[in-house]
Coordinates of C-alpha atoms in Angstrom, one line a residue:
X1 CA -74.7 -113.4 -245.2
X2 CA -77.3 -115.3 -247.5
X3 CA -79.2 -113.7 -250.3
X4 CA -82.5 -113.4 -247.9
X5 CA -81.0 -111.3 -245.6
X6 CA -79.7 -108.3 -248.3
X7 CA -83.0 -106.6 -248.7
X8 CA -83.0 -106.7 -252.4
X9 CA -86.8 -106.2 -252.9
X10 CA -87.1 -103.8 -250.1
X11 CA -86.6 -100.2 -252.0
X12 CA -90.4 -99.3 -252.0
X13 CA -90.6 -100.2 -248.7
X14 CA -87.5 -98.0 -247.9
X15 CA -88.3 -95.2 -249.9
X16 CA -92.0 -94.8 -248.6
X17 CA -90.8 -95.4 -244.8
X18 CA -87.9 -93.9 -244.1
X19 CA -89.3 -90.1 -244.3
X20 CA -91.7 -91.5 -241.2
X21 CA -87.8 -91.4 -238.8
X22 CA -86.3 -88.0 -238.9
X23 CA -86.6 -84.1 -239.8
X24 CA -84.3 -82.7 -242.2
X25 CA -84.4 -79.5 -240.0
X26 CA -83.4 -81.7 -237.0
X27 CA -81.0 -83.1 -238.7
X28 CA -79.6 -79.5 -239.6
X29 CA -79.8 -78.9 -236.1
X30 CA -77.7 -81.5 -235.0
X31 CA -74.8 -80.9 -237.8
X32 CA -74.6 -77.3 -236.9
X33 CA -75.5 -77.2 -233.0
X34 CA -74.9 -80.2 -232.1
X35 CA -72.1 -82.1 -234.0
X36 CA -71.0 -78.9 -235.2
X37 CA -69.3 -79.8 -238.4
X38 CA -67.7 -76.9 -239.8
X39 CA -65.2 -78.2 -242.4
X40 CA -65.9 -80.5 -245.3
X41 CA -65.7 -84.8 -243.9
X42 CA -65.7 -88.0 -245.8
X43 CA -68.5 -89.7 -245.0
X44 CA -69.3 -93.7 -244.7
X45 CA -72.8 -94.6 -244.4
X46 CA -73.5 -98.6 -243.4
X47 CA -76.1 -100.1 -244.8
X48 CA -76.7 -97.0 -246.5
X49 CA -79.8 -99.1 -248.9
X50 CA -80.2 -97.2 -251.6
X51 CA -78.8 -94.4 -250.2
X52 CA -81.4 -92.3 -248.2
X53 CA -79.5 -90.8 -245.6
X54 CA -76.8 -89.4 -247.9
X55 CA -79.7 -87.9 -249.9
X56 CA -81.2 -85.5 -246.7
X57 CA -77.4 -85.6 -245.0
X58 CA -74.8 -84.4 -247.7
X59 CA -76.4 -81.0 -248.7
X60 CA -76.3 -79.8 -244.9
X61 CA -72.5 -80.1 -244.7
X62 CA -69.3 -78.0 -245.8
X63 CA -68.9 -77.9 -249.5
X64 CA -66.8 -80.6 -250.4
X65 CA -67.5 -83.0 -248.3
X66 CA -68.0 -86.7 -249.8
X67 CA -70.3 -89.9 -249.2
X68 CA -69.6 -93.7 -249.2
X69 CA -72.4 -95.7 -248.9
X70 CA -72.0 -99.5 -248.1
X71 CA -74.4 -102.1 -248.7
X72 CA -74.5 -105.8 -249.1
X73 CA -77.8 -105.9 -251.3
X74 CA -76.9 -105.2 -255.0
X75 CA -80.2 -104.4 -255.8
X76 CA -80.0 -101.0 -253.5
X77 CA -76.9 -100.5 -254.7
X78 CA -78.3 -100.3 -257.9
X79 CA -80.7 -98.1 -257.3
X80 CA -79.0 -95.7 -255.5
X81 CA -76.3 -95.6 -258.0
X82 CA -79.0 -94.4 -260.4
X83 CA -80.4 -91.6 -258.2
X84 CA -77.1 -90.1 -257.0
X85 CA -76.2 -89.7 -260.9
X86 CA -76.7 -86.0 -260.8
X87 CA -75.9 -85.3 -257.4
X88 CA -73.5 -81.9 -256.6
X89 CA -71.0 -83.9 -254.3
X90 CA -68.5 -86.7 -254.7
X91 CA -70.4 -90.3 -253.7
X92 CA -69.2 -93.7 -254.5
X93 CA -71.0 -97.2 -253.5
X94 CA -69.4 -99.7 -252.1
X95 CA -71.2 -103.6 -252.2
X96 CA -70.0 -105.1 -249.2
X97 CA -71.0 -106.7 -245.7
X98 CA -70.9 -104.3 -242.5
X99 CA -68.7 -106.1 -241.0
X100 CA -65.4 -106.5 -243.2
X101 CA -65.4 -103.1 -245.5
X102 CA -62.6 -102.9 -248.1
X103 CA -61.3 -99.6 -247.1
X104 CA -58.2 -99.0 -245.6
X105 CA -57.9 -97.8 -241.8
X106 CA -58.4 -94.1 -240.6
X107 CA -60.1 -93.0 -244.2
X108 CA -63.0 -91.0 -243.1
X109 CA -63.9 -88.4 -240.6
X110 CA -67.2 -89.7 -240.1
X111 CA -69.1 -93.3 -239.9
X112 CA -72.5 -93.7 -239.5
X113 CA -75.9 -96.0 -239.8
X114 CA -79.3 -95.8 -240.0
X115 CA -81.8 -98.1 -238.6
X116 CA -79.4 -101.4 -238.9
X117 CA -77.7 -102.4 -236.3
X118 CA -81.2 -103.5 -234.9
X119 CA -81.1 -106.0 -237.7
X120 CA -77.2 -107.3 -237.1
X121 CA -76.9 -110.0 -234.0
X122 CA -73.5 -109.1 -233.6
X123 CA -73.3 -105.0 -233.6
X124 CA -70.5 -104.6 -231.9
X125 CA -68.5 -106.1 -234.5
X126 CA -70.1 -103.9 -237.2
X127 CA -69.1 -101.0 -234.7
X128 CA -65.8 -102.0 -234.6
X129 CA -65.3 -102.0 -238.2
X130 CA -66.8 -98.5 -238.1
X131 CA -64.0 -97.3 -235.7
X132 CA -61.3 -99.0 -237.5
X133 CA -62.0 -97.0 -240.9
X134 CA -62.9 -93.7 -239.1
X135 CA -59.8 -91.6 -238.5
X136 CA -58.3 -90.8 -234.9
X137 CA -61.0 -87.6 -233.3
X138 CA -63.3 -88.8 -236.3
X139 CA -66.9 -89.5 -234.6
X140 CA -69.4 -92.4 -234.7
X141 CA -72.5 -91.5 -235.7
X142 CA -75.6 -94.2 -235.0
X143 CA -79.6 -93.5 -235.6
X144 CA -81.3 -96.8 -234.3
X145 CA -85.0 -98.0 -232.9
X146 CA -86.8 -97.9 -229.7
X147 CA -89.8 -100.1 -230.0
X148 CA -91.4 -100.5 -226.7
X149 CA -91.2 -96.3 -227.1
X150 CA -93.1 -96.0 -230.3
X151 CA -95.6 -98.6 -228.8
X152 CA -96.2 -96.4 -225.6
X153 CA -96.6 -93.3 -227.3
X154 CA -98.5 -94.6 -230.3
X155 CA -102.5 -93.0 -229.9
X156 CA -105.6 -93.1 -231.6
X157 CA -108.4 -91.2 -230.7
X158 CA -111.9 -92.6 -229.8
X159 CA -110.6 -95.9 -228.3
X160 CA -109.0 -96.7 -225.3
X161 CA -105.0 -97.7 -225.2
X162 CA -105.7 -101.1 -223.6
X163 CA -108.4 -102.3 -226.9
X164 CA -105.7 -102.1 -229.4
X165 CA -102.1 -103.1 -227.9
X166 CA -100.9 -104.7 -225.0
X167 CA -97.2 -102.9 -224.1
X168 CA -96.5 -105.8 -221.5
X169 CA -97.4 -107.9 -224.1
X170 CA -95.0 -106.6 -226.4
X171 CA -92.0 -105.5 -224.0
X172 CA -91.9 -109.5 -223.7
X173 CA -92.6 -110.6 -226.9
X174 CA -89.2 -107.9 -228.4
X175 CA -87.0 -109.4 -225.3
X176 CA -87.8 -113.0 -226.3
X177 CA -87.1 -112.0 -230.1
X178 CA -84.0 -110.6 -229.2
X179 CA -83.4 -114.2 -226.7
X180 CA -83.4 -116.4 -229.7
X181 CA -81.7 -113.9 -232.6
X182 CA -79.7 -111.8 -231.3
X183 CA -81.1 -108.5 -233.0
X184 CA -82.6 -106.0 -231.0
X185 CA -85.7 -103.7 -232.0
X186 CA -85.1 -101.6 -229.0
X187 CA -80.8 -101.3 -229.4
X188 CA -81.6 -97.3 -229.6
X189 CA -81.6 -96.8 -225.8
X190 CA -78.5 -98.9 -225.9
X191 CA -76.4 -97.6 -228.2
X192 CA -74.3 -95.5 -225.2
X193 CA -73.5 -98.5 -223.1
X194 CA -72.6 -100.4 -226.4
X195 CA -70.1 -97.5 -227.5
X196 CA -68.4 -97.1 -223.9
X197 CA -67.7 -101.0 -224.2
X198 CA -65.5 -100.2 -228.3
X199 CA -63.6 -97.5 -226.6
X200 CA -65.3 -94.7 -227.9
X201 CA -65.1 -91.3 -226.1
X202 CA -67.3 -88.5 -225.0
X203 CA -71.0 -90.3 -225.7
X204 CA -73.9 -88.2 -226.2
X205 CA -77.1 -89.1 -227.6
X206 CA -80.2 -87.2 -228.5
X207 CA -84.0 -88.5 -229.5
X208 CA -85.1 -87.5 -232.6
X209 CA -88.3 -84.9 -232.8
X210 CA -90.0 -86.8 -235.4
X211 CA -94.3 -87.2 -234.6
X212 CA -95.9 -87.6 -237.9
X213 CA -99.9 -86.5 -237.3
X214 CA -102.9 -87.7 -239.3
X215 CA -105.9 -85.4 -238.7
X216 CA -109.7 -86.7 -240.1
X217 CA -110.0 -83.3 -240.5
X218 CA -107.0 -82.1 -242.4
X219 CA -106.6 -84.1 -245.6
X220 CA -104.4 -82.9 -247.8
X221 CA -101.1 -84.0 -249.6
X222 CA -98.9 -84.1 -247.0
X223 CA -101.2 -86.3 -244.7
X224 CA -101.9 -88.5 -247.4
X225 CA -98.2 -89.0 -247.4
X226 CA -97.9 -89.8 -243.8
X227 CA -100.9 -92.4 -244.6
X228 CA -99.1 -94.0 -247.1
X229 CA -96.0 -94.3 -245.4
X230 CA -97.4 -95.5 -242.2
X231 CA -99.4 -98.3 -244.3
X232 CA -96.0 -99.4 -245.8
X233 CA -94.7 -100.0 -242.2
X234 CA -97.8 -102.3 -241.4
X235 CA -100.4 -100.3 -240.3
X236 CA -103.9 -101.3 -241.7
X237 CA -103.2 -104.6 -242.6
X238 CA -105.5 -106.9 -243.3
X239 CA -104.9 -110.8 -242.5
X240 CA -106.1 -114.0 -243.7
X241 CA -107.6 -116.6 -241.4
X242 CA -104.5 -118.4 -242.4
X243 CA -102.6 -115.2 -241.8
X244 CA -104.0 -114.6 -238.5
X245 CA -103.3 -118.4 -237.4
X246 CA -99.7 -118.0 -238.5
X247 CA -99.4 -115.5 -236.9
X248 CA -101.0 -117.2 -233.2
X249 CA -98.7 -120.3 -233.8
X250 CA -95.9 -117.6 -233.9
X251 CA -96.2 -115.8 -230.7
X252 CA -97.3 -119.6 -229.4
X253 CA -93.6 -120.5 -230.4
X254 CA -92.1 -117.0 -228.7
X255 CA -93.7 -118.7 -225.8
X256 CA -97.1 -117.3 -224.9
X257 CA -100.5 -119.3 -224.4
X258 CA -102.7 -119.5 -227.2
X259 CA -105.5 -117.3 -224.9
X260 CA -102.5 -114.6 -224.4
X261 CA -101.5 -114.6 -228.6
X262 CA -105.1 -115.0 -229.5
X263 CA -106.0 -112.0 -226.9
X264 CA -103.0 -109.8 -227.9
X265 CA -103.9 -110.7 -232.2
X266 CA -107.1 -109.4 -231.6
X267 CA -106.0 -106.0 -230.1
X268 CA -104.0 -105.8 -233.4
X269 CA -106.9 -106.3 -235.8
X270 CA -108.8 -103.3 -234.0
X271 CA -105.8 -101.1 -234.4
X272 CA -105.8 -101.9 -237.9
X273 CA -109.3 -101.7 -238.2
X274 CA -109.5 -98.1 -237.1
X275 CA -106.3 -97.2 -239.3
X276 CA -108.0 -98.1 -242.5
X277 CA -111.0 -95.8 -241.1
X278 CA -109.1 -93.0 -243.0
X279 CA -112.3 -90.6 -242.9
X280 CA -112.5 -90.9 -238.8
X281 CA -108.8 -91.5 -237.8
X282 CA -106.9 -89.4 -235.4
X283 CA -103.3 -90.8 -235.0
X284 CA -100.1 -89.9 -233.6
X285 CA -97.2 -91.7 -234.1
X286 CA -93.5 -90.9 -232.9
X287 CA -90.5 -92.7 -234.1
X288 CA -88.5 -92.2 -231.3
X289 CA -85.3 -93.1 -232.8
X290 CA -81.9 -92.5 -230.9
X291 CA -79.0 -90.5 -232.1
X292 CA -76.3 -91.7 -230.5
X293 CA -72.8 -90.3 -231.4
X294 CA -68.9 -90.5 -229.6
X295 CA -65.3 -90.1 -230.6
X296 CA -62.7 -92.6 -231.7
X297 CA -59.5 -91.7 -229.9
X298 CA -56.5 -94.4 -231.0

């Protein structure tokens, strides 16, 4: 994997966005309800960044239970590294690609990932070196994307659907994407077909209940947080005529006329345009992000 690819200057970015994906009380609920993990695990996280999901995931478990994160960017390694130092449980990182981790076979009762497989053209590989590390009855744990979902249920208040996104538009646009790279911003939904095909048992998946809300209204901390976090995933941006022709030329070369990429660019500056209207804006915005979880049996 090249240097581009290892997300070494994306820890803002992953610190201000990843709050936007999951409640820790969900969470809770799935580790005692759902998952029902009752005695301490080993847990390995891929692609763990700088460590975010061991951060909300480890103090919900048993006491004594311990996290391995794996990342290929040594920049998040770093950094997460730093913020574990006083952490009350065992952690180690570990700087490696997904796909060929240097632990031995059946080390830890648990393997899971967050928002990455979307990014790998080849996830079954990466899921088979998640099986091959996790012991026999140890479970698969994956948390991934559904784009087209957080597209339809996207709204904004005083404007019609239709004047600031095009979901046809974009259901084409992600399948021709996924045509030409292999990576997949809507592998969420997929995720149980995927682990029937690596042998893994007993398949359940669950959406997560995340909707983050921005009220005109209701400023306060909290919202401002969501703001912020929201802006660091895109929202509100404001191009360049040489941004905005980029950016036609782009969806030209996914395979759309220019009247379709013009039409569809223009939707997008509206959005945007009534994002940064922070004093009028009414927004609601799930993540829609699949849990999908199974059983190694070897």
């Amino acid at each position: 994997m090249s240097k581009m690819n290892t997300w070494d200057d994306k820890f803002d970015y992953l610190k201000l966005t990843r709050s936007l994906y999951l409640n820790v009380d969900y969470l809770q609920f799935l580790v005692e309800k759902v998952w029902k993990i009752t005695k301490k695990v080993d847990v390995v996280d891929f692609g763990c960044g700088y460590g975010y999901l061991g951060l909300v995931l480890m103090p919900l478990l048993p006491e004594g239970s311990t996290y391995t994160g794996v990342d290929i960017s040594e920049e998040l390694i770093k950094k997460g590294r730093e913020i574990f130092k006083n952490v009350p449980f065992n952690y180690k990182f570990i700087l490696s690609s997904a796909n060929d981790v240097p632990e031995n076979d059946d080390t830890f009762d648990i393997a899971i990932c967050n928002s990455v497989l979307m990014h790998i053209p080849e996830p079954d590989v990466v899921l088979a070196e998640m099986k091959r590390i996790t012991k026999n009855d140890g479970m698969i744990i994956t948390c991934e994307s559904n784009w087209n979902a957080v597209n339809a249920l996207l709204y904004i208040d005083g404007i019609k659907k239709s004047k600031i996104t095009d979901l046809g538009f974009l259901q084409t646009l992600f399948e021709r994407v996924h045509e030409k790279t292999k990576t997949d911003g809507n592998i969420g939904m997929k995720m149980p077909v995927i682990m029937v095909r690596n042998n893994i048992k007993n398949i359940q998946a669950r959406i997560s209940d995340s909707v983050r809300i921005i009220l005109a209204d209701e400023k306060n901390e909290d919202q401002d947080s969501i703001y912020t976090s929201l802006q660091s995933d895109g929202f509100g941006a404001e191009l360049t005529d040489e941004q905005k022709s980029g950016k036609i030329n782009w969806f030209i070369e996914q395979g759309f006329s220019r009247e379709e990429a013009t039409d569809y660019l223009e939707k997008e500056i509206k959005l945007n345009e009534m994002f940064r209207n922070r004093d009028e804006l009414n927004m609601v915005y799930a993540a829609a992000m699949t849990f999908c979880f199974g059983y190694v049996r070897k």
